[in-house]
PDB file of C-alpha atoms and ligand atoms in Angstrom:
ATOM      1  CA  UNK A   1     177.800 107.856 155.628  1.00  0.00           C
ATOM      2  CA  UNK A   2     181.034 105.906 154.502  1.00  0.00           C
ATOM      3  CA  UNK A   3     183.290 107.077 150.951  1.00  0.00           C
ATOM      4  CA  UNK A   4     186.824 105.633 149.551  1.00  0.00           C
ATOM      5  CA  UNK A   5     188.295 107.355 147.323  1.00  0.00           C
ATOM      6  CA  UNK A   6     191.459 107.886 145.531  1.00  0.00           C
ATOM      7  CA  UNK A   7     191.730 110.166 142.324  1.00  0.00           C
ATOM      8  CA  UNK A   8     192.871 107.829 139.179  1.00  0.00           C
ATOM      9  CA  UNK A   9     193.861 111.881 137.650  1.00  0.00           C
ATOM     10  CA  UNK A  10     191.231 110.659 134.872  1.00  0.00           C
ATOM     11  CA  UNK A  11     191.432 115.061 134.576  1.00  0.00           C
ATOM     12  CA  UNK A  12     187.415 114.333 133.696  1.00  0.00           C
ATOM     13  CA  UNK A  13     187.238 117.485 136.723  1.00  0.00           C
ATOM     14  CA  UNK A  14     189.308 120.173 134.748  1.00  0.00           C
ATOM     15  CA  UNK A  15     186.896 120.447 131.751  1.00  0.00           C
ATOM     16  CA  UNK A  16     183.963 122.450 130.459  1.00  0.00           C
ATOM     17  CA  UNK A  17     183.244 124.016 133.531  1.00  0.00           C
ATOM     18  CA  UNK A  18     182.977 127.202 135.063  1.00  0.00           C
ATOM     19  CA  UNK A  19     184.966 127.188 138.089  1.00  0.00           C
ATOM     20  CA  UNK A  20     183.557 129.075 140.821  1.00  0.00           C
ATOM     21  CA  UNK A  21     186.405 130.941 142.109  1.00  0.00           C
ATOM     22  CA  UNK A  22     187.440 134.245 145.149  1.00  0.00           C
ATOM     23  CA  UNK A  23     188.015 136.954 144.216  1.00  0.00           C
ATOM     24  CA  UNK A  24     191.704 137.000 144.854  1.00  0.00           C
ATOM     25  CA  UNK A  25     191.883 133.768 142.443  1.00  0.00           C
ATOM     26  CA  UNK A  26     189.300 135.932 139.850  1.00  0.00           C
ATOM     27  CA  UNK A  27     192.512 138.456 139.530  1.00  0.00           C
ATOM     28  CA  UNK A  28     195.219 135.475 139.049  1.00  0.00           C
ATOM     29  CA  UNK A  29     192.887 133.869 136.211  1.00  0.00           C
ATOM     30  CA  UNK A  30     192.326 136.700 134.295  1.00  0.00           C
ATOM     31  CA  UNK A  31     195.981 138.254 135.301  1.00  0.00           C
ATOM     32  CA  UNK A  32     196.896 134.326 133.385  1.00  0.00           C
ATOM     33  CA  UNK A  33     194.727 135.521 130.098  1.00  0.00           C
ATOM     34  CA  UNK A  34     191.227 133.594 130.429  1.00  0.00           C
ATOM     35  CA  UNK A  35     188.094 134.102 130.468  1.00  0.00           C
ATOM     36  CA  UNK A  36     185.742 135.332 133.815  1.00  0.00           C
ATOM     37  CA  UNK A  37     182.132 135.412 133.943  1.00  0.00           C
ATOM     38  CA  UNK A  38     179.570 136.621 136.009  1.00  0.00           C
ATOM     39  CA  UNK A  39     176.689 134.354 137.345  1.00  0.00           C
ATOM     40  CA  UNK A  40     174.375 136.108 139.522  1.00  0.00           C
ATOM     41  CA  UNK A  41     171.463 134.300 141.262  1.00  0.00           C
ATOM     42  CA  UNK A  42     168.714 137.053 143.174  1.00  0.00           C
ATOM     43  CA  UNK A  43     165.821 135.519 146.191  1.00  0.00           C
ATOM     44  CA  UNK A  44     163.034 136.530 147.199  1.00  0.00           C
ATOM     45  CA  UNK A  45     164.118 138.123 151.212  1.00  0.00           C
ATOM     46  CA  UNK A  46     160.848 139.640 151.548  1.00  0.00           C
ATOM     47  CA  UNK A  47     161.597 139.417 156.016  1.00  0.00           C
ATOM     48  CA  UNK A  48     164.534 138.394 157.549  1.00  0.00           C
ATOM     49  CA  UNK A  49     164.314 134.502 158.555  1.00  0.00           C
ATOM     50  CA  UNK A  50     164.119 132.875 161.915  1.00  0.00           C
ATOM     51  CA  UNK A  51     167.602 132.471 163.787  1.00  0.00           C
ATOM     52  CA  UNK A  52     167.521 129.389 163.150  1.00  0.00           C
ATOM     53  CA  UNK A  53     166.782 128.852 159.789  1.00  0.00           C
ATOM     54  CA  UNK A  54     170.297 127.597 159.069  1.00  0.00           C
ATOM     55  CA  UNK A  55     169.838 127.611 155.528  1.00  0.00           C
ATOM     56  CA  UNK A  56     169.074 130.650 155.117  1.00  0.00           C
ATOM     57  CA  UNK A  57     171.792 132.335 157.208  1.00  0.00           C
ATOM     58  CA  UNK A  58     174.343 130.266 154.670  1.00  0.00           C
ATOM     59  CA  UNK A  59     172.804 132.320 152.200  1.00  0.00           C
ATOM     60  CA  UNK A  60     173.150 135.754 153.858  1.00  0.00           C
ATOM     61  CA  UNK A  61     175.757 135.237 154.712  1.00  0.00           C
ATOM     62  CA  UNK A  62     177.299 135.047 150.523  1.00  0.00           C
ATOM     63  CA  UNK A  63     174.882 137.618 149.016  1.00  0.00           C
ATOM     64  CA  UNK A  64     174.378 141.306 150.044  1.00  0.00           C
ATOM     65  CA  UNK A  65     170.997 143.009 150.032  1.00  0.00           C
ATOM     66  CA  UNK A  66     169.185 144.348 147.058  1.00  0.00           C
ATOM     67  CA  UNK A  67     165.512 146.113 146.440  1.00  0.00           C
ATOM     68  CA  UNK A  68     163.351 144.902 143.656  1.00  0.00           C
ATOM     69  CA  UNK A  69     161.630 147.311 142.855  1.00  0.00           C
ATOM     70  CA  UNK A  70     159.701 146.963 146.688  1.00  0.00           C
ATOM     71  CA  UNK A  71     160.723 143.775 146.886  1.00  0.00           C
ATOM     72  CA  UNK A  72     163.441 142.983 149.242  1.00  0.00           C
ATOM     73  CA  UNK A  73     165.829 140.892 148.084  1.00  0.00           C
ATOM     74  CA  UNK A  74     169.495 139.808 147.871  1.00  0.00           C
ATOM     75  CA  UNK A  75     171.703 138.766 145.839  1.00  0.00           C
ATOM     76  CA  UNK A  76     174.493 135.903 144.867  1.00  0.00           C
ATOM     77  CA  UNK A  77     177.222 136.712 142.469  1.00  0.00           C
ATOM     78  CA  UNK A  78     179.923 133.554 141.946  1.00  0.00           C
ATOM     79  CA  UNK A  79     182.665 134.541 139.861  1.00  0.00           C
ATOM     80  CA  UNK A  80     183.526 131.477 137.581  1.00  0.00           C
ATOM     81  CA  UNK A  81     186.476 131.171 135.573  1.00  0.00           C
ATOM     82  CA  UNK A  82     185.297 129.713 132.031  1.00  0.00           C
ATOM     83  CA  UNK A  83     186.433 127.426 130.085  1.00  0.00           C
ATOM     84  CA  UNK A  84     184.261 125.044 127.173  1.00  0.00           C
ATOM     85  CA  UNK A  85     187.057 121.546 126.826  1.00  0.00           C
ATOM     86  CA  UNK A  86     190.049 121.355 129.030  1.00  0.00           C
ATOM     87  CA  UNK A  87     190.786 123.957 131.254  1.00  0.00           C
ATOM     88  CA  UNK A  88     193.846 126.172 130.231  1.00  0.00           C
ATOM     89  CA  UNK A  89     195.879 125.003 133.075  1.00  0.00           C
ATOM     90  CA  UNK A  90     195.378 121.529 132.321  1.00  0.00           C
ATOM     91  CA  UNK A  91     198.574 119.944 130.666  1.00  0.00           C
ATOM     92  CA  UNK A  92     198.534 117.010 128.216  1.00  0.00           C
ATOM     93  CA  UNK A  93     199.374 114.485 130.637  1.00  0.00           C
ATOM     94  CA  UNK A  94     196.554 115.666 132.779  1.00  0.00           C
ATOM     95  CA  UNK A  95     198.712 117.681 135.153  1.00  0.00           C
ATOM     96  CA  UNK A  96     197.145 120.561 136.486  1.00  0.00           C
ATOM     97  CA  UNK A  97     200.112 123.229 135.573  1.00  0.00           C
ATOM     98  CA  UNK A  98     199.522 125.929 137.946  1.00  0.00           C
ATOM     99  CA  UNK A  99     199.357 123.037 140.630  1.00  0.00           C
ATOM    100  CA  UNK A 100     200.913 125.037 144.036  1.00  0.00           C
ATOM    101  CA  UNK A 101     198.199 127.976 142.846  1.00  0.00           C
ATOM    102  CA  UNK A 102     195.230 126.488 142.064  1.00  0.00           C
ATOM    103  CA  UNK A 103     191.365 127.518 143.418  1.00  0.00           C
ATOM    104  CA  UNK A 104     190.431 125.845 146.374  1.00  0.00           C
ATOM    105  CA  UNK A 105     187.372 124.555 144.771  1.00  0.00           C
ATOM    106  CA  UNK A 106     189.706 122.468 142.281  1.00  0.00           C
ATOM    107  CA  UNK A 107     191.369 121.491 146.047  1.00  0.00           C
ATOM    108  CA  UNK A 108     188.362 120.463 147.503  1.00  0.00           C
ATOM    109  CA  UNK A 109     187.009 118.275 144.675  1.00  0.00           C
ATOM    110  CA  UNK A 110     185.600 115.923 145.013  1.00  0.00           C
ATOM    111  CA  UNK A 111     184.369 117.241 148.369  1.00  0.00           C
ATOM    112  CA  UNK A 112     181.411 119.581 148.674  1.00  0.00           C
ATOM    113  CA  UNK A 113     180.969 123.106 149.813  1.00  0.00           C
ATOM    114  CA  UNK A 114     178.085 123.748 150.464  1.00  0.00           C
ATOM    115  CA  UNK A 115     177.232 122.765 154.115  1.00  0.00           C
ATOM    116  CA  UNK A 116     173.732 121.189 152.717  1.00  0.00           C
ATOM    117  CA  UNK A 117     174.772 119.096 150.017  1.00  0.00           C
ATOM    118  CA  UNK A 118     175.591 115.398 150.582  1.00  0.00           C
ATOM    119  CA  UNK A 119     178.319 114.111 148.662  1.00  0.00           C
ATOM    120  CA  UNK A 120     177.373 111.694 145.942  1.00  0.00           C
ATOM    121  CA  UNK A 121     179.457 109.997 143.812  1.00  0.00           C
ATOM    122  CA  UNK A 122     176.678 109.856 140.970  1.00  0.00           C
ATOM    123  CA  UNK A 123     176.660 113.276 140.376  1.00  0.00           C
ATOM    124  CA  UNK A 124     180.789 113.403 140.131  1.00  0.00           C
ATOM    125  CA  UNK A 125     183.031 113.408 136.899  1.00  0.00           C
ATOM    126  CA  UNK A 126     185.450 110.880 138.601  1.00  0.00           C
ATOM    127  CA  UNK A 127     185.419 107.396 137.045  1.00  0.00           C
ATOM    128  CA  UNK A 128     183.826 104.343 139.644  1.00  0.00           C
ATOM    129  CA  UNK A 129     187.542 103.038 139.851  1.00  0.00           C
ATOM    130  CA  UNK A 130     188.139 106.310 142.517  1.00  0.00           C
ATOM    131  CA  UNK A 131     185.373 105.396 144.371  1.00  0.00           C
ATOM    132  CA  UNK A 132     186.587 101.942 145.205  1.00  0.00           C
ATOM    133  CA  UNK A 133     185.508 100.900 148.998  1.00  0.00           C
ATOM    134  CA  UNK A 134     189.357  99.855 149.758  1.00  0.00           C
ATOM    135  CA  UNK A 135     191.261 103.070 148.547  1.00  0.00           C
ATOM    136  CA  UNK A 136     191.766 105.465 151.071  1.00  0.00           C
ATOM    137  CA  UNK A 137     189.166 106.529 153.433  1.00  0.00           C
ATOM    138  CA  UNK A 138     187.242 110.304 152.420  1.00  0.00           C
ATOM    139  CA  UNK A 139     184.157 110.130 154.783  1.00  0.00           C
ATOM    140  CA  UNK A 140     183.545 108.466 157.915  1.00  0.00           C
ATOM    141  CA  UNK A 141     180.021 108.585 159.251  1.00  0.00           C
ATOM    142  CA  UNK A 142     180.183 111.189 156.507  1.00  0.00           C
ATOM    143  CA  UNK A 143     182.307 113.501 158.319  1.00  0.00           C
ATOM    144  CA  UNK A 144     185.677 114.604 156.183  1.00  0.00           C
ATOM    145  CA  UNK A 145     188.672 112.613 157.219  1.00  0.00           C
ATOM    146  CA  UNK A 146     191.182 114.732 155.805  1.00  0.00           C
ATOM    147  CA  UNK A 147     191.418 117.347 157.766  1.00  0.00           C
ATOM    148  CA  UNK A 148     193.702 119.760 155.700  1.00  0.00           C
ATOM    149  CA  UNK A 149     190.479 119.606 153.029  1.00  0.00           C
ATOM    150  CA  UNK A 150     188.002 120.529 155.615  1.00  0.00           C
ATOM    151  CA  UNK A 151     190.368 123.387 156.594  1.00  0.00           C
ATOM    152  CA  UNK A 152     190.135 123.899 152.594  1.00  0.00           C
ATOM    153  CA  UNK A 153     185.549 124.201 153.080  1.00  0.00           C
ATOM    154  CA  UNK A 154     185.894 126.600 155.885  1.00  0.00           C
ATOM    155  CA  UNK A 155     188.671 128.942 153.833  1.00  0.00           C
ATOM    156  CA  UNK A 156     185.800 128.957 151.335  1.00  0.00           C
ATOM    157  CA  UNK A 157     183.334 130.015 152.856  1.00  0.00           C
ATOM    158  CA  UNK A 158     184.782 131.578 154.444  1.00  0.00           C
ATOM    159  CA  UNK A 159     185.879 133.789 151.039  1.00  0.00           C
ATOM    160  CA  UNK A 160     182.521 133.518 150.056  1.00  0.00           C
ATOM    161  CA  UNK A 161     180.826 135.613 152.686  1.00  0.00           C
ATOM    162  CA  UNK A 162     184.094 138.121 152.808  1.00  0.00           C
ATOM    163  CA  UNK A 163     183.982 138.616 149.427  1.00  0.00           C
ATOM    164  CA  UNK A 164     180.200 139.545 148.850  1.00  0.00           C
ATOM    165  CA  UNK A 165     180.495 143.369 149.267  1.00  0.00           C
ATOM    166  CA  UNK A 166     183.547 143.960 147.082  1.00  0.00           C
ATOM    167  CA  UNK A 167     181.257 141.336 144.613  1.00  0.00           C
ATOM    168  CA  UNK A 168     178.278 143.990 145.089  1.00  0.00           C
ATOM    169  CA  UNK A 169     180.930 147.466 144.090  1.00  0.00           C
ATOM    170  CA  UNK A 170     181.899 144.596 141.296  1.00  0.00           C
ATOM    171  CA  UNK A 171     178.611 144.770 139.810  1.00  0.00           C
ATOM    172  CA  UNK A 172     177.874 148.601 140.459  1.00  0.00           C
ATOM    173  CA  UNK A 173     181.013 149.474 138.490  1.00  0.00           C
ATOM    174  CA  UNK A 174     180.254 146.627 135.451  1.00  0.00           C
ATOM    175  CA  UNK A 175     176.280 147.889 135.555  1.00  0.00           C
ATOM    176  CA  UNK A 176     175.906 144.478 136.418  1.00  0.00           C
ATOM    177  CA  UNK A 177     171.385 144.568 137.563  1.00  0.00           C
ATOM    178  CA  UNK A 178     169.702 141.449 136.514  1.00  0.00           C
ATOM    179  CA  UNK A 179     169.703 137.720 138.289  1.00  0.00           C
ATOM    180  CA  UNK A 180     168.065 134.833 137.642  1.00  0.00           C
ATOM    181  CA  UNK A 181     165.520 134.120 140.479  1.00  0.00           C
ATOM    182  CA  UNK A 182     167.895 131.305 142.954  1.00  0.00           C
ATOM    183  CA  UNK A 183     166.714 127.141 142.178  1.00  0.00           C
ATOM    184  CA  UNK A 184     165.948 128.283 138.441  1.00  0.00           C
ATOM    185  CA  UNK A 185     168.616 129.322 136.464  1.00  0.00           C
ATOM    186  CA  UNK A 186     172.185 131.815 136.649  1.00  0.00           C
ATOM    187  CA  UNK A 187     172.590 134.637 134.610  1.00  0.00           C
ATOM    188  CA  UNK A 188     175.556 134.676 132.610  1.00  0.00           C
ATOM    189  CA  UNK A 189     177.506 138.332 132.468  1.00  0.00           C
ATOM    190  CA  UNK A 190     180.740 138.112 130.476  1.00  0.00           C
ATOM    191  CA  UNK A 191     182.341 141.379 130.327  1.00  0.00           C
ATOM    192  CA  UNK A 192     184.903 142.142 128.291  1.00  0.00           C
ATOM    193  CA  UNK A 193     188.571 140.947 129.851  1.00  0.00           C
ATOM    194  CA  UNK A 194     189.550 144.234 130.038  1.00  0.00           C
ATOM    195  CA  UNK A 195     186.604 146.157 131.851  1.00  0.00           C
ATOM    196  CA  UNK A 196     187.057 143.557 133.973  1.00  0.00           C
ATOM    197  CA  UNK A 197     189.990 143.198 135.693  1.00  0.00           C
ATOM    198  CA  UNK A 198     190.153 146.869 136.591  1.00  0.00           C
ATOM    199  CA  UNK A 199     187.161 146.390 137.699  1.00  0.00           C
ATOM    200  CA  UNK A 200     188.090 143.608 140.222  1.00  0.00           C
ATOM    201  CA  UNK A 201     191.391 145.321 140.806  1.00  0.00           C
ATOM    202  CA  UNK A 202     189.418 148.730 142.231  1.00  0.00           C
ATOM    203  CA  UNK A 203     187.137 146.321 144.212  1.00  0.00           C
ATOM    204  CA  UNK A 204     189.822 144.492 145.541  1.00  0.00           C
ATOM    205  CA  UNK A 205     192.066 147.299 146.514  1.00  0.00           C
ATOM    206  CA  UNK A 206     189.354 149.126 148.046  1.00  0.00           C
ATOM    207  CA  UNK A 207     188.785 145.888 150.095  1.00  0.00           C
ATOM    208  CA  UNK A 208     191.968 146.570 151.319  1.00  0.00           C
ATOM    209  CA  UNK A 209     191.416 149.472 152.877  1.00  0.00           C
ATOM    210  CA  UNK A 210     188.624 149.099 154.103  1.00  0.00           C
ATOM    211  CA  UNK A 211     189.984 145.618 156.412  1.00  0.00           C
ATOM    212  CA  UNK A 212     192.709 147.985 157.132  1.00  0.00           C
ATOM    213  CA  UNK A 213     190.868 150.335 158.618  1.00  0.00           C
ATOM    214  CA  UNK A 214     188.751 147.916 160.103  1.00  0.00           C
ATOM    215  CA  UNK A 215     191.265 146.312 162.244  1.00  0.00           C
ATOM    216  CA  UNK A 216     191.198 143.158 159.732  1.00  0.00           C
ATOM    217  CA  UNK A 217     188.051 141.842 158.873  1.00  0.00           C
ATOM    218  CA  UNK A 218     186.412 144.155 157.174  1.00  0.00           C
ATOM    219  CA  UNK A 219     182.888 143.449 157.459  1.00  0.00           C
ATOM    220  CA  UNK A 220     181.470 146.802 157.221  1.00  0.00           C
ATOM    221  CA  UNK A 221     177.647 146.872 158.108  1.00  0.00           C
ATOM    222  CA  UNK A 222     175.120 146.390 155.330  1.00  0.00           C
ATOM    223  CA  UNK A 223     173.375 149.545 154.527  1.00  0.00           C
ATOM    224  CA  UNK A 224     169.061 148.834 155.583  1.00  0.00           C
ATOM    225  CA  UNK A 225     167.471 151.247 154.123  1.00  0.00           C
ATOM    226  CA  UNK A 226     165.544 150.834 150.903  1.00  0.00           C
ATOM    227  CA  UNK A 227     166.643 153.506 149.171  1.00  0.00           C
ATOM    228  CA  UNK A 228     170.543 153.064 149.613  1.00  0.00           C
ATOM    229  CA  UNK A 229     169.956 149.551 148.033  1.00  0.00           C
ATOM    230  CA  UNK A 230     171.353 149.037 144.549  1.00  0.00           C
ATOM    231  CA  UNK A 231     168.362 148.204 142.653  1.00  0.00           C
ATOM    232  CA  UNK A 232     168.049 145.034 140.194  1.00  0.00           C
ATOM    233  CA  UNK A 233     165.917 142.706 137.923  1.00  0.00           C
ATOM    234  CA  UNK A 234     164.674 139.301 137.873  1.00  0.00           C
ATOM    235  CA  UNK A 235     165.329 137.754 134.575  1.00  0.00           C
ATOM    236  CA  UNK A 236     163.298 134.766 133.608  1.00  0.00           C
ATOM    237  CA  UNK A 237     162.891 132.247 130.944  1.00  0.00           C
ATOM    238  CA  UNK A 238     159.357 131.925 132.234  1.00  0.00           C
ATOM    239  CA  UNK A 239     156.244 133.794 131.887  1.00  0.00           C
ATOM    240  CA  UNK A 240     154.767 132.708 134.896  1.00  0.00           C
ATOM    241  CA  UNK A 241     157.848 133.355 137.132  1.00  0.00           C
ATOM    242  CA  UNK A 242     157.825 136.938 136.014  1.00  0.00           C
ATOM    243  CA  UNK A 243     154.235 137.387 136.524  1.00  0.00           C
ATOM    244  CA  UNK A 244     154.387 136.168 139.988  1.00  0.00           C
ATOM    245  CA  UNK A 245     157.154 138.657 141.018  1.00  0.00           C
ATOM    246  CA  UNK A 246     156.097 141.378 139.659  1.00  0.00           C
ATOM    247  CA  UNK A 247     152.856 140.698 140.893  1.00  0.00           C
ATOM    248  CA  UNK A 248     154.628 141.373 144.457  1.00  0.00           C
ATOM    249  CA  UNK A 249     156.651 144.057 143.551  1.00  0.00           C
ATOM    250  CA  UNK A 250     159.488 143.070 142.349  1.00  0.00           C
ATOM    251  CA  UNK A 251     160.824 144.345 138.721  1.00  0.00           C
ATOM    252  CA  UNK A 252     160.852 141.048 136.258  1.00  0.00           C
ATOM    253  CA  UNK A 253     162.184 140.816 133.284  1.00  0.00           C
ATOM    254  CA  UNK A 254     160.649 137.944 130.152  1.00  0.00           C
ATOM    255  CA  UNK A 255     163.762 136.585 128.605  1.00  0.00           C
ATOM    256  CA  UNK A 256     162.963 135.442 124.835  1.00  0.00           C
ATOM    257  CA  UNK A 257     164.373 132.258 124.116  1.00  0.00           C
ATOM    258  CA  UNK A 258     164.340 134.061 120.032  1.00  0.00           C
ATOM    259  CA  UNK A 259     165.328 137.581 121.786  1.00  0.00           C
ATOM    260  CA  UNK A 260     168.211 139.141 122.169  1.00  0.00           C
ATOM    261  CA  UNK A 261     170.215 139.782 125.547  1.00  0.00           C
ATOM    262  CA  UNK A 262     172.741 141.549 126.791  1.00  0.00           C
ATOM    263  CA  UNK A 263     173.834 138.386 128.659  1.00  0.00           C
ATOM    264  CA  UNK A 264     173.453 134.908 128.800  1.00  0.00           C
ATOM    265  CA  UNK A 265     170.415 132.919 130.516  1.00  0.00           C
ATOM    266  CA  UNK A 266     170.817 129.575 132.095  1.00  0.00           C
ATOM    267  CA  UNK A 267     167.546 128.032 132.945  1.00  0.00           C
ATOM    268  CA  UNK A 268     167.552 124.912 134.716  1.00  0.00           C
ATOM    269  CA  UNK A 269     163.831 124.707 133.384  1.00  0.00           C
ATOM    270  CA  UNK A 270     161.820 124.882 129.365  1.00  0.00           C
ATOM    271  CA  UNK A 271     161.206 128.583 128.504  1.00  0.00           C
ATOM    272  CA  UNK A 272     157.591 129.018 128.915  1.00  0.00           C
ATOM    273  CA  UNK A 273     155.917 132.159 126.957  1.00  0.00           C
TER     274      UNK A 273
HETATM  275  S1  SF4 B   1     192.990 124.906 137.429  1.00  0.00           S
HETATM  276 FE1  SF4 B   1     194.180 123.144 137.498  1.00  0.00          FE
HETATM  277  S2  SF4 B   1     192.988 121.181 139.273  1.00  0.00           S
HETATM  278 FE2  SF4 B   1     191.843 123.053 138.205  1.00  0.00          FE
HETATM  279  S3  SF4 B   1     190.342 123.087 136.468  1.00  0.00           S
HETATM  280 FE3  SF4 B   1     192.552 124.100 136.032  1.00  0.00          FE
HETATM  281  S4  SF4 B   1     193.780 122.281 135.377  1.00  0.00           S
HETATM  282 FE4  SF4 B   1     192.120 121.315 137.342  1.00  0.00          FE
HETATM  283  S1  SF4 B   2     187.574 113.689 137.559  1.00  0.00           S
HETATM  284 FE1  SF4 B   2     187.799 112.704 140.275  1.00  0.00          FE
HETATM  285  S2  SF4 B   2     189.071 110.726 139.596  1.00  0.00           S
HETATM  286 FE2  SF4 B   2     189.135 112.227 137.550  1.00  0.00          FE
HETATM  287  S3  SF4 B   2     190.681 113.765 138.250  1.00  0.00           S
HETATM  288 FE3  SF4 B   2     189.282 114.746 138.553  1.00  0.00          FE
HETATM  289  S4  SF4 B   2     188.901 114.552 140.974  1.00  0.00           S
HETATM  290 FE4  SF4 B   2     190.765 112.926 140.072  1.00  0.00          FE
END
């Protein structure tokens, strides 16, 4: 597949977002006075997949191990800069006010970070004229032409993996232990800014110390005994999902659309009692 692309500076991609951030970027985002939310999804993980299951390996790298009742699970935590309307860093002329320090995801867009998602212009915020043939080559034979963007994608994936243990510690500090079933939605936690900033600073400092002690990579081995793993609940707005999860030993949480919950549930499907 070949795709040509040039940014038209329309600013569409800087509006109404939950912008995925690395741990360091989330710290900077909060320090600028902006909001960060914590999105959580959980994957049932009854056994380790085969070594040649590349999708499972990708999910494993960016998650941490947990138990939900008697069901092993893996938890994916995504820190996001959240805003309705224009990004707080967007200037009136549609230029980025923190261009030199903008998050990786902004530098990479409209390319895809997830290696299992193919770039589809129809799914992007860019107008049709940005994709006209004859603009700068973006993909040739399905591969990114720009080596710098490819490098940014690798950095983003590496940060996603390296941040997973710190995100586990962050959730423990903040008492976050509910996630949506992966592919059904996300549970969105919105801790108070001051508490989130303090917790992020604490886990970031601990990660730096652990990096130094481990000789830079800082990837401490994961706990493997179920008693040592954090306990998480699966939330769903579909009663059948909760029932199915509970039937295999998991801890389920029914999200009643009419009820008050200490989190927001972003479901991909309509609620079903
Ligand atoms: S940080 Fe800059 S590039 Fe990223 S969404 Fe905000 S204004 Fe746009
Ligand atoms: S939506 Fe696309 S064309 Fe518009 S500013 Fe963002 S990257 Fe550029």
